[in-house]
């Protein structure tokens, strides 16, 4: 099958799965922004996306997309290195007109993968997985996503790690977006630069959305942290009870 055996086919698979993951990130970002305005609204979304069959099915599909994207990324990277052979060691200067992100996609991908593992541990493990397995937490319920956000970003170490993760995703997407467009053949002379600008603006706004949520909860300035209009904002979810 050409999607598996040919280089072009692998790039198409990478592009399609990458675009699907960008759509998921867009939904995830919109969902997170709700937490800035309403604890109840965010937890309602978490409850709807808990251990329900459709949420579990979507999670499995998302995991499959991510795994395919990661596996194909490694395959293409090693394929490109093998194609260059010993010549890759002869390069002493960085090639012109080649973006830094393009030259470091594998390293960025590894950072992103480690960030995904951390994120799954902080949220998916304590929420959907805990609900499916009947695991009872000593701190928060599996549907209390707001409390898990507050707890996670009250830890400065996690805040720094998430910022590094978001920066890596930005670099990865800023190159990956227009690269996918190029693979689809939508890169005419007029639209190529336009797609690069569109991709840069879109991915920047997307990552800023995630970053705002992280920093808002890290510094306790999110409006939804305040207790029923009290002057001082709550530092923990328990304080709002």
XYZ file of N, CA and C in Angstrom:
723
model
N 0.850 -1.201 0.000
C 0.000 0.000 0.000
C 0.880 1.243 0.000
N 0.582 2.191 -0.895
C 1.472 3.343 -1.074
C 1.548 4.240 0.147
N 0.481 4.267 0.979
C 0.512 5.096 2.177
C 1.547 4.606 3.185
N 1.915 3.342 3.085
C 2.870 2.754 4.020
C 4.246 2.605 3.386
N 4.258 2.194 2.112
C 5.515 1.826 1.477
C 6.261 2.986 0.831
N 5.552 4.044 0.434
C 6.213 5.152 -0.249
C 6.456 6.322 0.696
N 7.494 7.095 0.374
C 7.818 8.261 1.183
C 6.702 9.295 1.129
N 6.137 9.512 -0.061
C 5.046 10.471 -0.208
C 3.829 10.020 0.597
N 3.539 8.719 0.558
C 2.410 8.193 1.313
C 2.578 8.421 2.798
N 3.795 8.211 3.308
C 4.049 8.416 4.733
C 3.864 9.888 5.110
N 4.307 10.779 4.209
C 4.135 12.209 4.475
C 2.661 12.602 4.483
N 1.875 11.971 3.617
C 0.433 12.234 3.611
C -0.188 11.795 4.932
N 0.192 10.609 5.403
C -0.317 10.117 6.688
C 0.082 11.058 7.810
N 1.343 11.500 7.790
C 1.809 12.454 8.799
C 0.982 13.737 8.762
N 0.704 14.228 7.566
C -0.025 15.482 7.417
C -1.470 15.355 7.890
N -2.133 14.264 7.487
C -3.536 14.066 7.866
C -3.667 13.901 9.373
N -2.826 13.062 9.962
C -2.891 12.855 11.418
C -2.501 14.129 12.154
N -1.538 14.879 11.617
C -1.127 16.129 12.247
C -2.246 17.149 12.262
N -2.954 17.283 11.147
C -4.071 18.219 11.087
C -5.193 17.797 12.034
N -5.428 16.491 12.130
C -6.456 15.996 13.051
C -6.082 16.333 14.494
N -4.804 16.213 14.828
C -4.349 16.522 16.181
C -4.440 18.027 16.454
N -4.218 18.858 15.425
C -4.378 20.303 15.600
C -5.839 20.644 15.898
N -6.754 19.964 15.227
C -8.180 20.180 15.507
C -8.511 19.793 16.943
N -7.922 18.697 17.417
C -8.147 18.291 18.803
C -7.590 19.332 19.763
N -6.385 19.833 19.481
C -5.794 20.862 20.335
C -6.674 22.107 20.377
N -7.294 22.427 19.250
C -8.194 23.581 19.201
C -9.382 23.384 20.135
N -9.984 22.189 20.079
C -11.102 21.874 20.980
C -10.632 21.898 22.433
N -9.471 21.299 22.683
C -8.943 21.219 24.046
C -8.675 22.617 24.600
N -8.146 23.507 23.741
C -7.858 24.874 24.174
C -9.154 25.605 24.534
N -10.174 25.475 23.684
C -11.470 26.115 23.958
C -12.059 25.596 25.268
N -11.913 24.301 25.488
C -12.411 23.694 26.719
C -11.679 24.262 27.929
N -10.350 24.391 27.832
C -9.571 24.906 28.958
C -9.908 26.357 29.280
N -10.176 27.143 28.247
C -10.482 28.554 28.461
C -11.771 28.721 29.267
N -12.680 27.757 29.147
C -13.913 27.799 29.941
C -13.580 27.837 31.428
N -12.496 27.161 31.821
C -12.105 27.115 33.236
C -11.734 28.488 33.768
N -11.378 29.418 32.887
C -11.038 30.767 33.324
C -12.269 31.553 33.769
N -13.449 31.095 33.359
C -14.664 31.862 33.614
C -15.671 31.140 34.506
N -15.630 29.802 34.489
C -16.641 29.077 35.253
C -16.134 27.717 35.699
N -16.047 27.546 36.994
C -15.679 26.245 37.548
C -16.756 25.225 37.214
N -18.016 25.604 37.388
C -19.123 24.682 37.128
C -19.193 24.304 35.649
N -18.989 25.285 34.776
C -19.034 25.013 33.347
C -17.939 24.055 32.913
N -16.729 24.263 33.446
C -15.617 23.382 33.083
C -15.853 21.968 33.604
N -16.318 21.863 34.838
C -16.562 20.534 35.394
C -17.711 19.820 34.685
N -18.678 20.587 34.167
C -19.758 19.985 33.385
C -19.193 19.354 32.116
N -18.264 20.057 31.465
C -17.618 19.504 30.276
C -16.834 18.247 30.641
N -16.119 18.289 31.766
C -15.348 17.125 32.218
C -16.261 15.930 32.477
N -17.435 16.207 33.038
C -18.384 15.133 33.307
C -18.909 14.533 32.002
N -19.184 15.388 31.018
C -19.656 14.910 29.719
C -18.581 14.103 28.992
N -17.318 14.449 29.258
C -16.199 13.763 28.605
C -15.511 12.780 29.543
N -16.226 12.301 30.528
C -15.663 11.353 31.482
C -15.545 9.954 30.906
N -16.052 8.982 31.636
C -15.949 7.588 31.220
C -17.128 7.161 30.354
N -17.784 8.110 29.691
C -18.872 7.779 28.776
C -18.313 7.065 27.546
N -19.148 6.222 26.926
C -18.646 5.395 25.828
C -18.103 6.224 24.674
N -18.760 7.355 24.374
C -18.309 8.161 23.241
C -16.989 8.850 23.547
N -16.803 9.249 24.806
C -15.541 9.879 25.194
C -14.411 8.866 25.179
N -14.699 7.648 25.640
C -13.686 6.586 25.629
C -13.312 6.233 24.189
N -14.334 6.125 23.317
C -14.076 5.815 21.905
C -13.243 6.914 21.259
N -13.563 8.173 21.561
C -12.806 9.295 21.008
C -11.373 9.293 21.527
N -11.195 8.927 22.790
C -9.858 8.860 23.371
C -9.022 7.793 22.694
N -9.636 6.638 22.433
C -8.927 5.555 21.737
C -8.543 6.000 20.324
N -9.484 6.668 19.634
C -9.192 7.169 18.295
C -8.081 8.204 18.306
N -8.110 9.091 19.296
C -7.075 10.112 19.419
C -5.718 9.482 19.699
N -5.711 8.484 20.581
C -4.459 7.783 20.890
C -3.899 7.102 19.653
N -4.788 6.523 18.840
C -4.346 5.871 17.603
C -3.734 6.889 16.649
N -4.385 8.045 16.488
C -3.845 9.099 15.630
C -2.467 9.552 16.107
N -2.345 9.758 17.425
C -1.070 10.208 17.984
C 0.028 9.176 17.770
N -0.296 7.886 17.989
C 0.699 6.833 17.820
C 1.135 6.721 16.360
N 0.169 6.805 15.438
C 0.508 6.750 14.015
C 1.415 7.920 13.643
N 1.073 9.099 14.132
C 1.862 10.298 13.837
C 3.290 10.140 14.373
N 3.416 9.647 15.588
C 4.734 9.491 16.214
C 5.559 8.431 15.486
N 4.946 7.282 15.207
C 5.662 6.194 14.534
C 6.132 6.633 13.152
N 5.257 7.271 12.404
C 5.625 7.728 11.065
C 6.688 8.821 11.120
N 6.666 9.626 12.169
C 7.683 10.664 12.320
C 9.063 10.031 12.473
N 9.151 8.987 13.290
C 10.425 8.300 13.469
C 10.851 7.605 12.178
N 9.908 6.991 11.491
C 10.226 6.301 10.239
C 10.784 7.284 9.211
N 10.101 8.421 9.036
C 10.550 9.413 8.066
C 11.896 10.016 8.454
N 12.093 10.239 9.758
C 13.357 10.812 10.207
C 14.522 9.881 9.903
N 14.356 8.609 10.256
C 15.430 7.647 10.002
C 15.606 7.393 8.511
N 14.510 7.466 7.760
C 14.586 7.305 6.309
C 15.387 8.449 5.700
N 15.155 9.663 6.154
C 15.892 10.815 5.640
C 17.366 10.756 6.015
N 17.649 10.304 7.226
C 19.043 10.181 7.651
C 19.769 9.113 6.837
N 19.070 8.017 6.576
C 19.680 6.940 5.785
C 19.924 7.391 4.342
N 19.008 8.204 3.814
C 19.147 8.689 2.439
C 20.349 9.617 2.301
N 20.634 10.392 3.362
C 21.784 11.289 3.310
C 23.093 10.545 3.488
N 23.010 9.390 4.174
C 24.205 8.584 4.377
C 25.283 9.333 5.127
N 26.525 9.172 4.697
C 27.646 9.815 5.366
C 27.699 11.315 5.103
N 26.953 11.781 4.112
C 26.980 13.197 3.775
C 26.496 14.076 4.912
N 25.659 13.512 5.786
C 25.124 14.352 6.853
C 26.205 14.783 7.828
N 27.309 14.037 7.891
C 28.408 14.404 8.779
C 29.333 15.441 8.139
N 29.198 15.643 6.812
C 30.069 16.573 6.105
C 29.555 18.004 6.161
N 28.359 18.199 6.635
C 27.772 19.540 6.703
C 28.351 20.292 7.891
N 28.978 21.408 7.624
C 29.600 22.201 8.691
C 28.815 23.471 8.977
N 27.985 23.887 8.021
C 27.176 25.078 8.203
C 25.710 24.731 8.058
N 24.872 25.463 8.742
C 23.443 25.230 8.643
C 22.956 25.636 7.253
N 22.148 24.820 6.608
C 21.661 25.172 5.282
C 20.803 26.423 5.313
N 20.921 27.240 4.258
C 20.145 28.468 4.202
C 18.669 28.176 3.953
N 17.821 29.093 4.426
C 16.378 29.034 4.203
C 15.734 27.764 4.788
N 16.395 27.160 5.764
C 15.820 26.007 6.446
C 15.543 26.404 7.888
N 14.302 26.322 8.312
C 13.921 26.755 9.645
C 14.553 25.886 10.718
N 14.783 26.516 11.888
C 15.345 25.775 13.012
C 14.442 24.615 13.393
N 13.127 24.852 13.408
C 12.179 23.799 13.767
C 12.266 22.619 12.811
N 12.491 22.922 11.527
C 12.586 21.854 10.531
C 13.788 20.962 10.788
N 14.875 21.560 11.267
C 16.087 20.802 11.529
C 16.027 20.035 12.848
N 15.083 20.382 13.686
C 15.035 19.775 15.024
C 13.667 19.169 15.340
N 12.961 18.717 14.321
C 11.620 18.170 14.522
C 11.631 16.929 15.411
N 12.665 16.094 15.282
C 12.726 14.875 16.101
C 12.911 15.232 17.574
N 13.836 16.165 17.862
C 14.066 16.584 19.242
C 12.817 17.224 19.827
N 12.163 18.068 19.031
C 10.917 18.686 19.486
C 9.850 17.634 19.734
N 9.796 16.633 18.844
C 8.821 15.554 18.999
C 9.024 14.770 20.280
N 10.280 14.547 20.648
C 10.572 13.801 21.882
C 10.140 14.608 23.102
N 10.414 15.923 23.088
C 9.981 16.790 24.188
C 8.460 16.779 24.296
N 7.788 16.858 23.150
C 6.326 16.842 23.132
C 5.794 15.519 23.665
N 6.429 14.414 23.279
C 6.003 13.096 23.762
C 6.138 12.997 25.274
N 7.241 13.488 25.821
C 7.430 13.474 27.277
C 6.378 14.357 27.960
N 6.040 15.478 27.316
C 5.001 16.351 27.866
C 3.635 15.692 27.856
N 3.364 14.924 26.800
C 2.090 14.196 26.729
C 1.987 13.186 27.864
N 3.089 12.486 28.136
C 3.102 11.507 29.233
C 2.827 12.198 30.564
N 3.465 13.356 30.782
C 3.234 14.118 32.012
C 1.784 14.569 32.106
N 1.237 15.058 30.994
C -0.137 15.546 30.975
C -1.130 14.409 31.233
N -0.880 13.262 30.637
C -1.746 12.108 30.871
C -1.720 11.707 32.342
N -0.547 11.776 32.948
C -0.424 11.411 34.364
C -1.191 12.391 35.251
N -1.061 13.688 34.947
C -1.696 14.710 35.794
C -3.210 14.760 35.650
N -3.703 14.458 34.459
C -5.139 14.639 34.222
C -5.856 13.350 33.804
N -5.485 12.753 32.692
C -6.215 11.572 32.214
C -6.193 10.435 33.239
N -5.034 10.199 33.851
C -4.921 9.121 34.843
C -5.812 9.386 36.049
N -5.863 10.648 36.477
C -6.649 10.994 37.668
C -8.125 11.202 37.367
N -8.488 11.264 36.073
C -9.872 11.549 35.733
C -10.527 10.361 35.004
N -10.368 10.266 33.698
C -11.038 9.196 32.959
C -10.595 7.805 33.406
N -9.293 7.606 33.537
C -8.786 6.295 33.942
C -9.263 5.926 35.336
N -9.212 6.897 36.249
C -9.656 6.643 37.622
C -11.135 6.279 37.660
N -11.940 6.953 36.821
C -13.371 6.657 36.781
C -13.629 5.274 36.191
N -12.891 4.921 35.142
C -13.062 3.609 34.517
C -12.661 2.480 35.458
N -11.588 2.692 36.203
C -11.058 1.658 37.086
C -11.657 1.710 38.489
N -12.478 2.710 38.758
C -13.077 2.833 40.082
C -12.093 3.240 41.154
N -11.050 3.978 40.754
C -10.028 4.424 41.702
C -10.515 5.692 42.396
N -10.477 5.694 43.710
C -10.916 6.852 44.479
C -9.704 7.648 44.942
N -9.656 8.908 44.555
C -8.561 9.780 44.964
C -8.819 10.331 46.356
N -7.756 10.592 47.088
C -7.879 11.157 48.429
C -8.121 12.665 48.378
N -7.958 13.252 47.199
C -8.084 14.707 47.085
C -9.320 15.148 46.305
N -9.428 14.734 45.024
C -10.515 15.222 44.184
C -11.186 14.073 43.434
N -12.442 14.309 43.054
C -13.164 13.328 42.266
C -12.696 13.339 40.819
N -12.951 12.274 40.071
C -12.487 12.187 38.684
C -13.140 13.203 37.743
N -14.302 13.714 38.113
C -14.979 14.698 37.261
C -14.674 16.143 37.672
N -13.907 16.304 38.738
C -13.583 17.650 39.220
C -12.310 18.145 38.534
N -12.421 18.359 37.225
C -11.265 18.786 36.460
C -10.704 20.117 36.921
N -11.583 21.001 37.378
C -11.145 22.305 37.854
C -10.165 22.157 39.016
N -10.496 21.268 39.954
C -9.623 21.059 41.108
C -8.269 20.490 40.687
N -8.283 19.610 39.675
C -7.018 19.037 39.197
C -6.165 20.101 38.522
N -6.799 21.055 37.843
C -6.044 22.154 37.238
C -5.388 22.999 38.325
N -6.182 23.345 39.335
C -5.665 24.170 40.436
C -4.494 23.468 41.114
N -4.652 22.183 41.397
C -3.588 21.438 42.090
C -2.334 21.335 41.229
N -2.500 21.037 39.946
C -1.352 20.855 39.065
C -0.538 22.137 38.933
N -1.216 23.250 38.681
C -0.488 24.486 38.419
C -0.197 25.303 39.671
N -0.488 24.725 40.830
C 0.005 25.318 42.074
C 1.429 24.849 42.335
N 1.897 23.877 41.530
C 3.263 23.361 41.638
C 4.143 24.077 40.615
N 5.104 24.881 41.055
C 5.948 25.644 40.116
C 6.712 24.761 39.136
N 7.085 23.564 39.559
C 7.818 22.653 38.673
C 6.960 22.283 37.471
N 5.705 21.954 37.734
C 4.793 21.608 36.644
C 4.558 22.813 35.726
N 4.487 23.995 36.306
C 4.268 25.204 35.505
C 5.416 25.381 34.505
N 6.642 25.252 34.988
C 7.815 25.398 34.114
C 7.825 24.314 33.041
N 7.538 23.072 33.439
C 7.537 21.969 32.482
C 6.473 22.156 31.413
N 5.308 22.653 31.811
C 4.238 22.888 30.837
C 4.592 24.024 29.885
N 5.260 25.048 30.382
C 5.668 26.152 29.505
C 6.674 25.653 28.469
N 7.642 24.844 28.901
C 8.612 24.257 27.964
C 7.888 23.393 26.942
N 6.928 22.617 27.410
C 6.145 21.740 26.528
C 5.388 22.550 25.483
N 4.737 23.627 25.916
C 3.962 24.456 24.994
C 4.865 25.137 23.970
N 6.052 25.555 24.397
C 7.008 26.155 23.456
C 7.429 25.134 22.401
N 7.682 23.899 22.826
C 8.061 22.850 21.879
C 6.931 22.569 20.890
N 5.698 22.544 21.392
C 4.549 22.317 20.507
C 4.422 23.466 19.508
N 4.660 24.703 19.963
C 4.569 25.851 19.059
C 5.571 25.731 17.917
N 6.813 25.416 18.244
C 7.833 25.245 17.209
C 7.446 24.124 16.254
N 6.952 23.030 16.824
C 6.571 21.868 16.022
C 5.417 22.210 15.075
N 4.403 22.873 15.601
C 3.231 23.201 14.784
C 3.511 24.310 13.779
N 4.349 25.268 14.159
C 4.625 26.379 13.257
C 5.274 25.885 11.971
N 6.047 24.804 12.064
C 6.611 24.189 10.860
C 5.658 23.146 10.285
N 5.073 22.339 11.146
C 4.241 21.229 10.685
C 3.008 21.670 9.923
N 2.423 22.822 10.292
C 1.202 23.288 9.641
C 1.438 23.530 8.152
N 2.408 24.388 7.832
C 2.619 24.695 6.415
C 3.262 23.528 5.672
N 3.988 22.679 6.399
C 4.558 21.492 5.767
C 3.452 20.544 5.314
N 2.399 20.431 6.130
C 1.255 19.592 5.765
C 0.539 20.172 4.547
N 0.387 21.492 4.534
C -0.247 22.154 3.390
C 0.559 21.887 2.118
N 1.869 21.936 2.251
C 2.752 21.661 1.117
C 2.584 20.228 0.639
N 2.455 19.288 1.570
C 2.265 17.883 1.211
C 0.956 17.687 0.458
N -0.081 18.430 0.852
C -1.369 18.327 0.180
C -1.356 18.964 -1.210
N -0.276 19.691 -1.527
C -0.172 20.326 -2.836
C -0.856 21.669 -2.928
N -1.130 22.300 -1.762
C -1.814 23.592 -1.758
C -0.814 24.741 -1.583
N 0.331 24.605 -2.208
C 1.406 25.563 -1.969
C 1.821 26.296 -3.240
N 0.832 26.858 -3.934
C 1.146 27.658 -5.107
C 1.977 28.873 -4.734
N 2.502 29.557 -5.735
C 3.376 30.698 -5.488
C 2.681 31.777 -4.663
N 1.403 31.975 -4.928
C 0.667 33.026 -4.217
C 0.318 32.613 -2.798
N -0.126 31.373 -2.638
C -0.659 30.933 -1.356
C 0.373 30.338 -0.411
N 1.559 30.006 -0.888
C 2.539 29.375 -0.006
C 2.879 30.271 1.185
N 3.231 31.525 0.905
C 3.564 32.462 1.986
C 2.341 32.769 2.848
N 1.175 32.798 2.203
C -0.052 33.062 2.957
C -0.325 31.939 3.948
N -0.158 30.693 3.495
C -0.388 29.561 4.387
C 0.604 29.573 5.549
N 1.840 29.982 5.286
C 2.834 30.056 6.362
C 2.421 31.082 7.403
N 1.917 32.229 6.936
C 1.462 33.266 7.871
C 0.225 32.794 8.634
N -0.722 32.191 7.922
C -1.938 31.678 8.565
C -1.580 30.643 9.629
N -0.687 29.730 9.268
C -0.275 28.698 10.215
C 0.419 29.282 11.422
N 1.288 30.272 11.204
C 2.017 30.896 12.304
C 1.069 31.621 13.248
N 0.146 32.377 12.685
C -0.820 33.121 13.512
C -1.718 32.154 14.283
N -2.216 31.141 13.585
C -3.151 30.200 14.216
C -2.487 29.435 15.359
N -1.299 28.878 15.092
C -0.618 28.092 16.127
C -0.174 28.984 17.286
N 0.181 30.239 16.984
C 0.569 31.153 18.059
C -0.616 31.454 18.970
N -1.769 31.759 18.382
C -2.966 32.012 19.180
C -3.379 30.778 19.974
N -3.230 29.606 19.347
C -3.599 28.361 20.006
C -2.738 28.120 21.237
N -1.422 28.264 21.086
C -0.520 28.033 22.213
C -0.655 29.122 23.277
N -0.953 30.355 22.842
C -1.186 31.413 23.819
C -2.411 31.114 24.668
N -3.422 30.487 24.051
C -4.611 30.098 24.802
C -4.268 29.137 25.925
N -3.470 28.129 25.607
C -3.034 27.176 26.642
C -2.166 27.874 27.689
N -1.259 28.730 27.216
C -0.329 29.395 28.135
C -1.060 30.312 29.111
N -2.062 31.012 28.630
C -2.843 31.907 29.489
C -3.489 31.123 30.626
N -4.023 29.946 30.311
C -4.653 29.113 31.346
C -3.622 28.681 32.382
N -2.457 28.226 31.916
C -1.394 27.789 32.838
C -0.987 28.927 33.760
N -0.701 30.096 33.197
C -0.236 31.226 34.000
C -1.332 31.788 34.897
N -2.565 31.792 34.416
C -3.669 32.310 35.227
C -3.854 31.497 36.495
N -3.754 30.180 36.364
C -3.903 29.326 37.546
C -2.628 29.303 38.380
N -1.485 29.453 37.730
C -0.225 29.456 38.467
C -0.122 30.664 39.394
N -0.618 31.824 38.912
C -0.529 33.051 39.706
C -1.835 33.396 40.415
N -2.827 32.497 40.301
C -4.075 32.700 41.028
C -4.873 33.900 40.576
N -4.810 34.227 39.258
C -5.525 35.403 38.767
C -6.721 35.033 37.899
N -6.993 33.727 37.766
C -8.149 33.309 36.977
C -9.423 33.750 37.680
N -10.355 34.373 36.977
C -11.607 34.850 37.605
C -12.363 33.736 38.307
N -12.297 32.509 37.768
C -13.070 31.418 38.321
C -12.504 30.898 39.624
N -11.329 31.410 40.021
C -10.763 30.967 41.290
C -11.403 31.677 42.472
N -12.084 32.775 42.206
C -12.654 33.538 43.307
C -13.901 32.867 43.866
N -14.062 32.965 45.156
C -15.158 32.278 45.844
C -16.394 33.166 45.930
N -17.334 32.926 45.039
C -18.622 33.617 45.106
C -18.469 35.124 45.256
N -17.549 35.697 44.465
C -17.386 37.140 44.497
C -16.563 37.656 45.660
N -15.930 36.774 46.413
C -15.103 37.219 47.528
C -13.919 38.022 47.006
N -13.391 38.878 47.830
C -12.303 39.748 47.401
C -11.016 38.963 47.133
N -10.753 37.987 47.992
C -9.534 37.220 47.838
C -9.835 35.927 47.084
N -8.942 35.595 46.168
C -9.141 34.384 45.383
C -8.680 33.150 46.130
N -9.360 32.051 45.859
C -9.030 30.801 46.520
C -7.745 30.221 45.960
N -6.935 29.689 46.800
C -5.706 29.048 46.352
C -5.901 27.556 46.117
N -6.915 27.001 46.695
C -7.213 25.585 46.481
C -8.695 25.421 46.246
N -9.051 24.345 45.539
C -10.464 24.100 45.265
C -11.226 23.858 46.574
N -10.544 23.240 47.553
C -11.210 22.910 48.804
C -11.672 24.167 49.532
N -10.936 25.279 49.308
C -11.287 26.519 50.010
C -12.596 27.116 49.512
N -13.052 26.644 48.346
C -14.294 27.177 47.799
C -15.510 26.397 48.264
N -15.309 25.351 49.010
C -16.437 24.520 49.449
C -17.240 25.256 50.515
